[in-house]
């Protein structure tokens, strides 16, 4: 299980290096006609998320900072594992390394 931390405001959290703070999309649990769906019907093997904040980047072997590949507001595809969970009130966010993000979703 991923480590958990609790904060009063998401603005209090600033990712460091190449870390990316995301909020996963919650799957619909009810159809338009009001039928509740079981968790097995709504699970997505690769979760999608919205990027909330990013760190400035991580230094390479020469000391040059390489910026993250995503920015706040981007939609991304995450792996089915990893990430550190962060609770802010009832909301749950996750921190991933930039290199762990599988793809950016462009509309």
PDB file of C-alpha atoms in Angstrom:
ATOM      1  CA  UNK A   1       0.000   0.000   0.000  1.00  0.00           C
ATOM      2  CA  UNK A   2       1.274   3.497  -0.832  1.00  0.00           C
ATOM      3  CA  UNK A   3       2.268   5.877   1.950  1.00  0.00           C
ATOM      4  CA  UNK A   4      -0.388   8.387   3.024  1.00  0.00           C
ATOM      5  CA  UNK A   5      -0.109  11.954   4.269  1.00  0.00           C
ATOM      6  CA  UNK A   6      -2.854  14.421   5.220  1.00  0.00           C
ATOM      7  CA  UNK A   7      -2.900  18.180   4.544  1.00  0.00           C
ATOM      8  CA  UNK A   8      -5.484  20.910   5.190  1.00  0.00           C
ATOM      9  CA  UNK A   9      -5.057  22.563   1.769  1.00  0.00           C
ATOM     10  CA  UNK A  10      -3.705  21.239  -1.522  1.00  0.00           C
ATOM     11  CA  UNK A  11      -2.032  24.646  -2.014  1.00  0.00           C
ATOM     12  CA  UNK A  12       0.263  23.756   0.906  1.00  0.00           C
ATOM     13  CA  UNK A  13       1.838  21.030  -1.232  1.00  0.00           C
ATOM     14  CA  UNK A  14       4.509  21.967  -3.796  1.00  0.00           C
ATOM     15  CA  UNK A  15       6.074  19.018  -5.662  1.00  0.00           C
ATOM     16  CA  UNK A  16       9.886  18.866  -5.726  1.00  0.00           C
ATOM     17  CA  UNK A  17      12.219  17.840  -8.545  1.00  0.00           C
ATOM     18  CA  UNK A  18      10.340  15.813 -11.201  1.00  0.00           C
ATOM     19  CA  UNK A  19       7.343  14.929  -9.036  1.00  0.00           C
ATOM     20  CA  UNK A  20       3.818  15.432 -10.423  1.00  0.00           C
ATOM     21  CA  UNK A  21       0.712  15.890  -8.252  1.00  0.00           C
ATOM     22  CA  UNK A  22      -2.436  14.420  -9.843  1.00  0.00           C
ATOM     23  CA  UNK A  23      -6.062  13.776  -8.998  1.00  0.00           C
ATOM     24  CA  UNK A  24      -7.492  10.603 -10.501  1.00  0.00           C
ATOM     25  CA  UNK A  25     -10.849  10.661 -12.274  1.00  0.00           C
ATOM     26  CA  UNK A  26     -13.577   8.974 -10.279  1.00  0.00           C
ATOM     27  CA  UNK A  27     -15.411   6.386 -12.393  1.00  0.00           C
ATOM     28  CA  UNK A  28     -19.160   6.824 -12.759  1.00  0.00           C
ATOM     29  CA  UNK A  29     -20.964   4.556 -10.303  1.00  0.00           C
ATOM     30  CA  UNK A  30     -24.431   5.202 -11.690  1.00  0.00           C
ATOM     31  CA  UNK A  31     -25.779   5.172 -15.247  1.00  0.00           C
ATOM     32  CA  UNK A  32     -27.832   8.032 -16.704  1.00  0.00           C
ATOM     33  CA  UNK A  33     -30.983   6.028 -15.992  1.00  0.00           C
ATOM     34  CA  UNK A  34     -30.040   5.636 -12.305  1.00  0.00           C
ATOM     35  CA  UNK A  35     -28.704   2.066 -12.264  1.00  0.00           C
ATOM     36  CA  UNK A  36     -25.786   1.635  -9.844  1.00  0.00           C
ATOM     37  CA  UNK A  37     -22.753  -0.118 -11.329  1.00  0.00           C
ATOM     38  CA  UNK A  38     -20.618  -2.580  -9.338  1.00  0.00           C
ATOM     39  CA  UNK A  39     -16.974  -1.651  -8.763  1.00  0.00           C
ATOM     40  CA  UNK A  40     -15.892  -4.465 -11.122  1.00  0.00           C
ATOM     41  CA  UNK A  41     -17.778  -2.796 -13.986  1.00  0.00           C
ATOM     42  CA  UNK A  42     -16.211   0.630 -13.381  1.00  0.00           C
ATOM     43  CA  UNK A  43     -12.584  -0.292 -12.776  1.00  0.00           C
ATOM     44  CA  UNK A  44     -10.179   0.953 -15.420  1.00  0.00           C
ATOM     45  CA  UNK A  45      -6.852  -0.930 -15.500  1.00  0.00           C
ATOM     46  CA  UNK A  46      -5.027   2.301 -16.420  1.00  0.00           C
ATOM     47  CA  UNK A  47      -6.446   5.264 -14.483  1.00  0.00           C
ATOM     48  CA  UNK A  48      -6.715   8.743 -15.961  1.00  0.00           C
ATOM     49  CA  UNK A  49      -5.928  11.839 -13.902  1.00  0.00           C
ATOM     50  CA  UNK A  50      -5.675  15.615 -14.042  1.00  0.00           C
ATOM     51  CA  UNK A  51      -2.308  17.197 -13.242  1.00  0.00           C
ATOM     52  CA  UNK A  52      -2.690  19.612 -10.310  1.00  0.00           C
ATOM     53  CA  UNK A  53       0.929  20.785  -9.874  1.00  0.00           C
ATOM     54  CA  UNK A  54       4.430  19.864 -11.055  1.00  0.00           C
ATOM     55  CA  UNK A  55       7.928  20.269  -9.702  1.00  0.00           C
ATOM     56  CA  UNK A  56      10.571  22.284 -11.565  1.00  0.00           C
ATOM     57  CA  UNK A  57      12.337  19.193 -12.891  1.00  0.00           C
ATOM     58  CA  UNK A  58      15.274  17.019 -11.907  1.00  0.00           C
ATOM     59  CA  UNK A  59      18.963  17.529 -12.650  1.00  0.00           C
ATOM     60  CA  UNK A  60      20.615  15.192 -15.146  1.00  0.00           C
ATOM     61  CA  UNK A  61      24.113  13.745 -14.660  1.00  0.00           C
ATOM     62  CA  UNK A  62      25.656  17.054 -15.803  1.00  0.00           C
ATOM     63  CA  UNK A  63      23.604  19.061 -13.294  1.00  0.00           C
ATOM     64  CA  UNK A  64      21.310  20.641 -15.912  1.00  0.00           C
ATOM     65  CA  UNK A  65      17.664  20.689 -14.755  1.00  0.00           C
ATOM     66  CA  UNK A  66      15.389  18.794 -17.141  1.00  0.00           C
ATOM     67  CA  UNK A  67      11.816  20.147 -16.805  1.00  0.00           C
ATOM     68  CA  UNK A  68       8.815  17.841 -16.361  1.00  0.00           C
ATOM     69  CA  UNK A  69       6.979  16.781 -19.517  1.00  0.00           C
ATOM     70  CA  UNK A  70       3.503  17.690 -18.216  1.00  0.00           C
ATOM     71  CA  UNK A  71       1.968  20.850 -16.752  1.00  0.00           C
ATOM     72  CA  UNK A  72      -0.946  21.710 -14.449  1.00  0.00           C
ATOM     73  CA  UNK A  73      -4.263  21.057 -16.188  1.00  0.00           C
ATOM     74  CA  UNK A  74      -2.989  18.228 -18.434  1.00  0.00           C
ATOM     75  CA  UNK A  75      -4.910  14.935 -18.557  1.00  0.00           C
ATOM     76  CA  UNK A  76      -2.610  11.942 -18.162  1.00  0.00           C
ATOM     77  CA  UNK A  77      -2.696   8.153 -18.182  1.00  0.00           C
ATOM     78  CA  UNK A  78      -1.175   6.567 -15.069  1.00  0.00           C
ATOM     79  CA  UNK A  79       0.210   3.106 -14.421  1.00  0.00           C
ATOM     80  CA  UNK A  80      -1.977   0.727 -12.421  1.00  0.00           C
ATOM     81  CA  UNK A  81       0.570   0.785  -9.571  1.00  0.00           C
ATOM     82  CA  UNK A  82       2.674   3.254  -7.590  1.00  0.00           C
ATOM     83  CA  UNK A  83       2.186   6.826  -6.554  1.00  0.00           C
ATOM     84  CA  UNK A  84       1.978   8.205  -3.045  1.00  0.00           C
ATOM     85  CA  UNK A  85      -1.524   8.964  -1.767  1.00  0.00           C
ATOM     86  CA  UNK A  86      -2.242  12.355  -0.197  1.00  0.00           C
ATOM     87  CA  UNK A  87      -5.562  13.167   1.508  1.00  0.00           C
ATOM     88  CA  UNK A  88      -6.874  16.738   1.623  1.00  0.00           C
ATOM     89  CA  UNK A  89     -10.172  16.662   3.474  1.00  0.00           C
ATOM     90  CA  UNK A  90     -12.228  14.067   1.597  1.00  0.00           C
ATOM     91  CA  UNK A  91     -10.256  14.473  -1.654  1.00  0.00           C
ATOM     92  CA  UNK A  92      -7.435  12.108  -2.598  1.00  0.00           C
ATOM     93  CA  UNK A  93      -4.416  13.122  -4.689  1.00  0.00           C
ATOM     94  CA  UNK A  94      -1.315  11.207  -5.774  1.00  0.00           C
ATOM     95  CA  UNK A  95       2.349  12.084  -6.330  1.00  0.00           C
ATOM     96  CA  UNK A  96       4.162  10.343  -9.204  1.00  0.00           C
ATOM     97  CA  UNK A  97       7.566  10.826 -10.761  1.00  0.00           C
ATOM     98  CA  UNK A  98       7.317  12.400 -14.210  1.00  0.00           C
ATOM     99  CA  UNK A  99       8.916   9.289 -15.752  1.00  0.00           C
ATOM    100  CA  UNK A 100       6.171   7.048 -14.274  1.00  0.00           C
ATOM    101  CA  UNK A 101       3.384   8.818 -16.193  1.00  0.00           C
ATOM    102  CA  UNK A 102       2.512   6.708 -19.225  1.00  0.00           C
ATOM    103  CA  UNK A 103       0.981   9.292 -21.569  1.00  0.00           C
ATOM    104  CA  UNK A 104      -0.517  12.730 -21.942  1.00  0.00           C
ATOM    105  CA  UNK A 105      -4.098  12.678 -23.253  1.00  0.00           C
ATOM    106  CA  UNK A 106      -4.691  15.311 -25.949  1.00  0.00           C
ATOM    107  CA  UNK A 107      -8.212  16.187 -27.002  1.00  0.00           C
TER     108      UNK A 107
END
